[in-house]
Amino acid sequence: TSAIQGQTIFRNSSLAPSDFDTAFIKCVLLEGLSIVERKQILKSAPKRLYSLGEQICERGTFGHSFYVIVSGAVELGYFQEIPLQERRLWQSHKTLSNAGESFGEESLIAKSKRFYSAVATMDSTAVIEIDLPLFTRLDALVGGKLSSSIEDIQKSHLVLTSVSQNLLLKDLTVNIQ
């Protein structure tokens, strides 16, 4: 995979500037930011267009960017190796298709490897890319609001995961008895 994937969206794109504004207004991750702060980010962030089936980011690579969907759809998942059949089977985790939904933020803030790959599931899927240097610069400009927002989301994900695991364990225990 290349360092920069997706085609940069140029002025002749069918997407209107308001499409990008709408995506940023709807992005939960950016809720704590003012409209002016959001416009600063939007002005600096690359806008990318992906074809159907094109990989946006790859599982196991370090997260140097996170993405906000403007239009189209993205599926998060991974390929499971099936050695005996010598093939790979796509395991879907989640599909994102609403303007403002984001992905990749957890590995960016944690500076860790990605848990999932992201693949465009519609032609002309448009995303806004926020890379680590831009994220760091803008986070400093807004007094750490971006990283605080991501940390809050990570904590809520951990709580939900813990609750889900406990319910699953209870279910298994009941089924065994």
PDB file of C-alpha atoms in Angstrom:
ATOM      1  CA  THR A   1       0.000   0.000   0.000  1.00  0.00           C
ATOM      2  CA  SER A   2       1.190   3.494  -0.774  1.00  0.00           C
ATOM      3  CA  ALA A   3       1.840   6.118   1.855  1.00  0.00           C
ATOM      4  CA  ILE A   4      -0.930   8.334   0.512  1.00  0.00           C
ATOM      5  CA  GLN A   5      -3.959   6.414  -0.668  1.00  0.00           C
ATOM      6  CA  GLY A   6      -7.069   7.716  -2.324  1.00  0.00           C
ATOM      7  CA  GLN A   7      -7.351  10.517  -4.777  1.00  0.00           C
ATOM      8  CA  THR A   8      -7.219  14.052  -3.415  1.00  0.00           C
ATOM      9  CA  ILE A   9     -10.559  15.752  -4.025  1.00  0.00           C
ATOM     10  CA  PHE A  10     -10.209  18.731  -6.330  1.00  0.00           C
ATOM     11  CA  ARG A  11     -12.525  21.695  -6.904  1.00  0.00           C
ATOM     12  CA  ASN A  12     -14.308  19.982  -9.817  1.00  0.00           C
ATOM     13  CA  SER A  13     -15.637  17.294  -7.457  1.00  0.00           C
ATOM     14  CA  SER A  14     -19.399  16.834  -7.211  1.00  0.00           C
ATOM     15  CA  LEU A  15     -19.122  17.384  -3.444  1.00  0.00           C
ATOM     16  CA  ALA A  16     -20.107  20.820  -2.209  1.00  0.00           C
ATOM     17  CA  PRO A  17     -18.190  22.614   0.575  1.00  0.00           C
ATOM     18  CA  SER A  18     -21.355  22.272   2.689  1.00  0.00           C
ATOM     19  CA  ASP A  19     -20.976  18.445   2.510  1.00  0.00           C
ATOM     20  CA  PHE A  20     -17.682  18.757   4.380  1.00  0.00           C
ATOM     21  CA  ASP A  21     -19.146  21.243   6.871  1.00  0.00           C
ATOM     22  CA  THR A  22     -22.065  18.877   7.550  1.00  0.00           C
ATOM     23  CA  ALA A  23     -19.737  15.935   8.164  1.00  0.00           C
ATOM     24  CA  PHE A  24     -17.712  17.968  10.648  1.00  0.00           C
ATOM     25  CA  ILE A  25     -20.814  19.255  12.453  1.00  0.00           C
ATOM     26  CA  LYS A  26     -22.092  15.673  12.857  1.00  0.00           C
ATOM     27  CA  CYS A  27     -18.736  14.223  14.002  1.00  0.00           C
ATOM     28  CA  VAL A  28     -19.128  13.191  17.664  1.00  0.00           C
ATOM     29  CA  LEU A  29     -15.381  13.314  18.091  1.00  0.00           C
ATOM     30  CA  LEU A  30     -15.378  17.043  17.382  1.00  0.00           C
ATOM     31  CA  GLU A  31     -18.430  17.973  19.509  1.00  0.00           C
ATOM     32  CA  GLY A  32     -16.404  20.002  21.992  1.00  0.00           C
ATOM     33  CA  LEU A  33     -15.002  22.290  19.311  1.00  0.00           C
ATOM     34  CA  SER A  34     -16.505  25.553  18.161  1.00  0.00           C
ATOM     35  CA  ILE A  35     -17.536  26.109  14.537  1.00  0.00           C
ATOM     36  CA  VAL A  36     -14.442  28.314  14.065  1.00  0.00           C
ATOM     37  CA  GLU A  37     -12.179  25.568  15.439  1.00  0.00           C
ATOM     38  CA  ARG A  38     -13.825  22.973  13.187  1.00  0.00           C
ATOM     39  CA  LYS A  39     -13.357  25.211  10.146  1.00  0.00           C
ATOM     40  CA  GLN A  40      -9.641  25.546  11.002  1.00  0.00           C
ATOM     41  CA  ILE A  41      -9.316  21.762  10.950  1.00  0.00           C
ATOM     42  CA  LEU A  42     -11.385  21.411   7.788  1.00  0.00           C
ATOM     43  CA  LYS A  43      -9.320  24.054   6.002  1.00  0.00           C
ATOM     44  CA  SER A  44      -6.057  22.217   6.746  1.00  0.00           C
ATOM     45  CA  ALA A  45      -7.181  18.593   6.350  1.00  0.00           C
ATOM     46  CA  PRO A  46      -6.820  16.672   3.066  1.00  0.00           C
ATOM     47  CA  LYS A  47     -10.054  15.476   1.491  1.00  0.00           C
ATOM     48  CA  ARG A  48      -9.761  12.070  -0.185  1.00  0.00           C
ATOM     49  CA  LEU A  49     -11.923  10.087  -2.589  1.00  0.00           C
ATOM     50  CA  TYR A  50     -11.810   6.259  -2.644  1.00  0.00           C
ATOM     51  CA  SER A  51     -13.073   3.795  -5.219  1.00  0.00           C
ATOM     52  CA  LEU A  52     -15.191   0.754  -4.367  1.00  0.00           C
ATOM     53  CA  GLY A  53     -12.927  -1.846  -2.715  1.00  0.00           C
ATOM     54  CA  GLU A  54     -10.010   0.535  -2.211  1.00  0.00           C
ATOM     55  CA  GLN A  55      -8.253   0.150   1.133  1.00  0.00           C
ATOM     56  CA  ILE A  56      -8.121   3.306   3.236  1.00  0.00           C
ATOM     57  CA  CYS A  57      -5.978   1.942   6.061  1.00  0.00           C
ATOM     58  CA  GLU A  58      -4.549  -1.461   6.939  1.00  0.00           C
ATOM     59  CA  ARG A  59      -4.842  -3.591  10.070  1.00  0.00           C
ATOM     60  CA  GLY A  60      -1.550  -3.961  11.927  1.00  0.00           C
ATOM     61  CA  THR A  61      -0.080  -0.674  10.684  1.00  0.00           C
ATOM     62  CA  PHE A  62       0.467   2.246  13.008  1.00  0.00           C
ATOM     63  CA  GLY A  63      -2.332   4.804  12.980  1.00  0.00           C
ATOM     64  CA  HIS A  64      -0.914   8.042  11.592  1.00  0.00           C
ATOM     65  CA  SER A  65      -4.332   9.440  10.622  1.00  0.00           C
ATOM     66  CA  PHE A  66      -7.989   9.244  11.464  1.00  0.00           C
ATOM     67  CA  TYR A  67     -10.837   9.809   9.057  1.00  0.00           C
ATOM     68  CA  VAL A  68     -14.265  11.446   9.008  1.00  0.00           C
ATOM     69  CA  ILE A  69     -16.764  10.179   6.433  1.00  0.00           C
ATOM     70  CA  VAL A  70     -18.269  12.828   4.164  1.00  0.00           C
ATOM     71  CA  SER A  71     -20.156  10.505   1.799  1.00  0.00           C
ATOM     72  CA  GLY A  72     -20.165   6.864   0.782  1.00  0.00           C
ATOM     73  CA  ALA A  73     -19.494   3.907   3.071  1.00  0.00           C
ATOM     74  CA  VAL A  74     -16.550   2.242   4.788  1.00  0.00           C
ATOM     75  CA  GLU A  75     -16.325  -1.260   6.187  1.00  0.00           C
ATOM     76  CA  LEU A  76     -13.990  -2.015   9.076  1.00  0.00           C
ATOM     77  CA  GLY A  77     -12.732  -5.572   9.303  1.00  0.00           C
ATOM     78  CA  TYR A  78      -9.795  -7.866   8.684  1.00  0.00           C
ATOM     79  CA  PHE A  79      -8.703 -10.778   6.562  1.00  0.00           C
ATOM     80  CA  GLN A  80      -8.575 -14.104   8.354  1.00  0.00           C
ATOM     81  CA  GLU A  81      -5.992 -16.496   6.942  1.00  0.00           C
ATOM     82  CA  ILE A  82      -7.348 -19.974   6.145  1.00  0.00           C
ATOM     83  CA  PRO A  83      -4.143 -22.013   5.698  1.00  0.00           C
ATOM     84  CA  LEU A  84      -5.661 -25.324   4.576  1.00  0.00           C
ATOM     85  CA  GLN A  85      -7.639 -23.637   1.813  1.00  0.00           C
ATOM     86  CA  GLU A  86      -4.809 -21.170   1.064  1.00  0.00           C
ATOM     87  CA  ARG A  87      -7.139 -18.207   0.996  1.00  0.00           C
ATOM     88  CA  ARG A  88      -8.141 -15.224   3.030  1.00  0.00           C
ATOM     89  CA  LEU A  89     -11.653 -14.604   4.270  1.00  0.00           C
ATOM     90  CA  TRP A  90     -12.859 -11.074   5.013  1.00  0.00           C
ATOM     91  CA  GLN A  91     -14.278 -10.764   8.539  1.00  0.00           C
ATOM     92  CA  SER A  92     -16.502  -7.696   8.770  1.00  0.00           C
ATOM     93  CA  HIS A  93     -16.635  -5.835  12.057  1.00  0.00           C
ATOM     94  CA  LYS A  94     -18.695  -2.737  11.323  1.00  0.00           C
ATOM     95  CA  THR A  95     -19.954  -0.630   8.419  1.00  0.00           C
ATOM     96  CA  LEU A  96     -19.949   3.154   8.638  1.00  0.00           C
ATOM     97  CA  SER A  97     -22.073   5.084   6.169  1.00  0.00           C
ATOM     98  CA  ASN A  98     -23.212   8.290   7.855  1.00  0.00           C
ATOM     99  CA  ALA A  99     -21.628  11.668   7.274  1.00  0.00           C
ATOM    100  CA  GLY A 100     -19.628  12.584  10.368  1.00  0.00           C
ATOM    101  CA  GLU A 101     -18.788   9.033  11.474  1.00  0.00           C
ATOM    102  CA  SER A 102     -15.093   8.635  12.189  1.00  0.00           C
ATOM    103  CA  PHE A 103     -12.621   5.782  12.360  1.00  0.00           C
ATOM    104  CA  GLY A 104      -8.935   5.339  13.146  1.00  0.00           C
ATOM    105  CA  GLU A 105      -8.845   7.815  16.030  1.00  0.00           C
ATOM    106  CA  GLU A 106      -8.013   5.277  18.731  1.00  0.00           C
ATOM    107  CA  SER A 107      -4.809   4.055  17.112  1.00  0.00           C
ATOM    108  CA  LEU A 108      -3.818   7.657  16.318  1.00  0.00           C
ATOM    109  CA  ILE A 109      -4.093   8.876  19.915  1.00  0.00           C
ATOM    110  CA  ALA A 110      -2.646   5.669  21.398  1.00  0.00           C
ATOM    111  CA  LYS A 111       0.127   5.630  18.768  1.00  0.00           C
ATOM    112  CA  SER A 112      -0.642   1.937  18.348  1.00  0.00           C
ATOM    113  CA  LYS A 113      -1.313  -0.511  15.543  1.00  0.00           C
ATOM    114  CA  ARG A 114      -4.730  -0.566  13.941  1.00  0.00           C
ATOM    115  CA  PHE A 115      -7.166  -3.330  14.972  1.00  0.00           C
ATOM    116  CA  TYR A 116      -9.012  -3.237  11.641  1.00  0.00           C
ATOM    117  CA  SER A 117      -8.518  -2.470   7.983  1.00  0.00           C
ATOM    118  CA  ALA A 118     -10.880   0.037   6.397  1.00  0.00           C
ATOM    119  CA  VAL A 119     -12.195  -0.493   2.865  1.00  0.00           C
ATOM    120  CA  ALA A 120     -14.480   1.729   0.783  1.00  0.00           C
ATOM    121  CA  THR A 121     -17.707  -0.170   0.095  1.00  0.00           C
ATOM    122  CA  MET A 122     -19.145   2.419  -2.269  1.00  0.00           C
ATOM    123  CA  ASP A 123     -17.583   4.096  -5.259  1.00  0.00           C
ATOM    124  CA  SER A 124     -16.534   7.710  -4.655  1.00  0.00           C
ATOM    125  CA  THR A 125     -16.402   7.361  -0.866  1.00  0.00           C
ATOM    126  CA  ALA A 126     -15.205  10.737   0.408  1.00  0.00           C
ATOM    127  CA  VAL A 127     -13.345  11.181   3.688  1.00  0.00           C
ATOM    128  CA  ILE A 128     -11.509  13.938   5.480  1.00  0.00           C
ATOM    129  CA  GLU A 129      -8.102  12.790   6.701  1.00  0.00           C
ATOM    130  CA  ILE A 130      -6.611  14.175   9.886  1.00  0.00           C
ATOM    131  CA  ASP A 131      -3.007  13.066  10.220  1.00  0.00           C
ATOM    132  CA  LEU A 132      -0.902  13.100  13.387  1.00  0.00           C
ATOM    133  CA  PRO A 133       0.980  16.387  12.709  1.00  0.00           C
ATOM    134  CA  LEU A 134      -2.297  18.192  11.927  1.00  0.00           C
ATOM    135  CA  PHE A 135      -4.030  16.569  14.889  1.00  0.00           C
ATOM    136  CA  THR A 136      -1.187  17.553  17.255  1.00  0.00           C
ATOM    137  CA  ARG A 137      -1.059  21.140  15.961  1.00  0.00           C
ATOM    138  CA  LEU A 138      -4.823  21.603  16.154  1.00  0.00           C
ATOM    139  CA  ASP A 139      -5.119  19.870  19.526  1.00  0.00           C
ATOM    140  CA  ALA A 140      -2.604  22.373  20.912  1.00  0.00           C
ATOM    141  CA  LEU A 141      -4.585  25.237  19.345  1.00  0.00           C
ATOM    142  CA  VAL A 142      -7.787  24.116  21.091  1.00  0.00           C
ATOM    143  CA  GLY A 143      -6.182  23.379  24.448  1.00  0.00           C
ATOM    144  CA  GLY A 144      -6.228  19.586  24.238  1.00  0.00           C
ATOM    145  CA  LYS A 145      -9.967  19.295  23.469  1.00  0.00           C
ATOM    146  CA  LEU A 146      -9.425  16.808  20.619  1.00  0.00           C
ATOM    147  CA  SER A 147      -7.341  14.316  22.589  1.00  0.00           C
ATOM    148  CA  SER A 148      -9.687  14.653  25.587  1.00  0.00           C
ATOM    149  CA  SER A 149     -12.651  13.862  23.348  1.00  0.00           C
ATOM    150  CA  ILE A 150     -10.921  10.763  21.936  1.00  0.00           C
ATOM    151  CA  GLU A 151      -9.899   9.606  25.425  1.00  0.00           C
ATOM    152  CA  ASP A 152     -13.532   9.921  26.574  1.00  0.00           C
ATOM    153  CA  ILE A 153     -14.659   7.833  23.599  1.00  0.00           C
ATOM    154  CA  GLN A 154     -11.967   5.224  24.345  1.00  0.00           C
ATOM    155  CA  LYS A 155     -13.138   5.002  27.986  1.00  0.00           C
ATOM    156  CA  SER A 156     -16.763   4.504  26.922  1.00  0.00           C
ATOM    157  CA  HIS A 157     -15.660   1.803  24.440  1.00  0.00           C
ATOM    158  CA  LEU A 158     -13.744   0.035  27.233  1.00  0.00           C
ATOM    159  CA  VAL A 159     -16.788   0.143  29.512  1.00  0.00           C
ATOM    160  CA  LEU A 160     -19.063  -1.199  26.757  1.00  0.00           C
ATOM    161  CA  THR A 161     -16.557  -3.944  25.900  1.00  0.00           C
ATOM    162  CA  SER A 162     -16.273  -4.926  29.560  1.00  0.00           C
ATOM    163  CA  VAL A 163     -20.066  -5.037  29.977  1.00  0.00           C
ATOM    164  CA  SER A 164     -20.423  -7.092  26.767  1.00  0.00           C
ATOM    165  CA  GLN A 165     -17.764  -9.557  27.894  1.00  0.00           C
ATOM    166  CA  ASN A 166     -19.414  -9.953  31.312  1.00  0.00           C
ATOM    167  CA  LEU A 167     -22.804 -10.622  29.704  1.00  0.00           C
ATOM    168  CA  LEU A 168     -21.218 -13.153  27.350  1.00  0.00           C
ATOM    169  CA  LEU A 169     -19.506 -14.927  30.270  1.00  0.00           C
ATOM    170  CA  LYS A 170     -22.783 -15.065  32.204  1.00  0.00           C
ATOM    171  CA  ASP A 171     -24.490 -16.472  29.113  1.00  0.00           C
ATOM    172  CA  LEU A 172     -21.813 -19.131  28.687  1.00  0.00           C
ATOM    173  CA  THR A 173     -21.963 -20.040  32.376  1.00  0.00           C
ATOM    174  CA  VAL A 174     -25.753 -20.458  32.232  1.00  0.00           C
ATOM    175  CA  ASN A 175     -25.486 -22.588  29.075  1.00  0.00           C
ATOM    176  CA  ILE A 176     -22.824 -24.849  30.599  1.00  0.00           C
ATOM    177  CA  GLN A 177     -24.837 -25.529  33.750  1.00  0.00           C
TER     178      GLN A 177
END
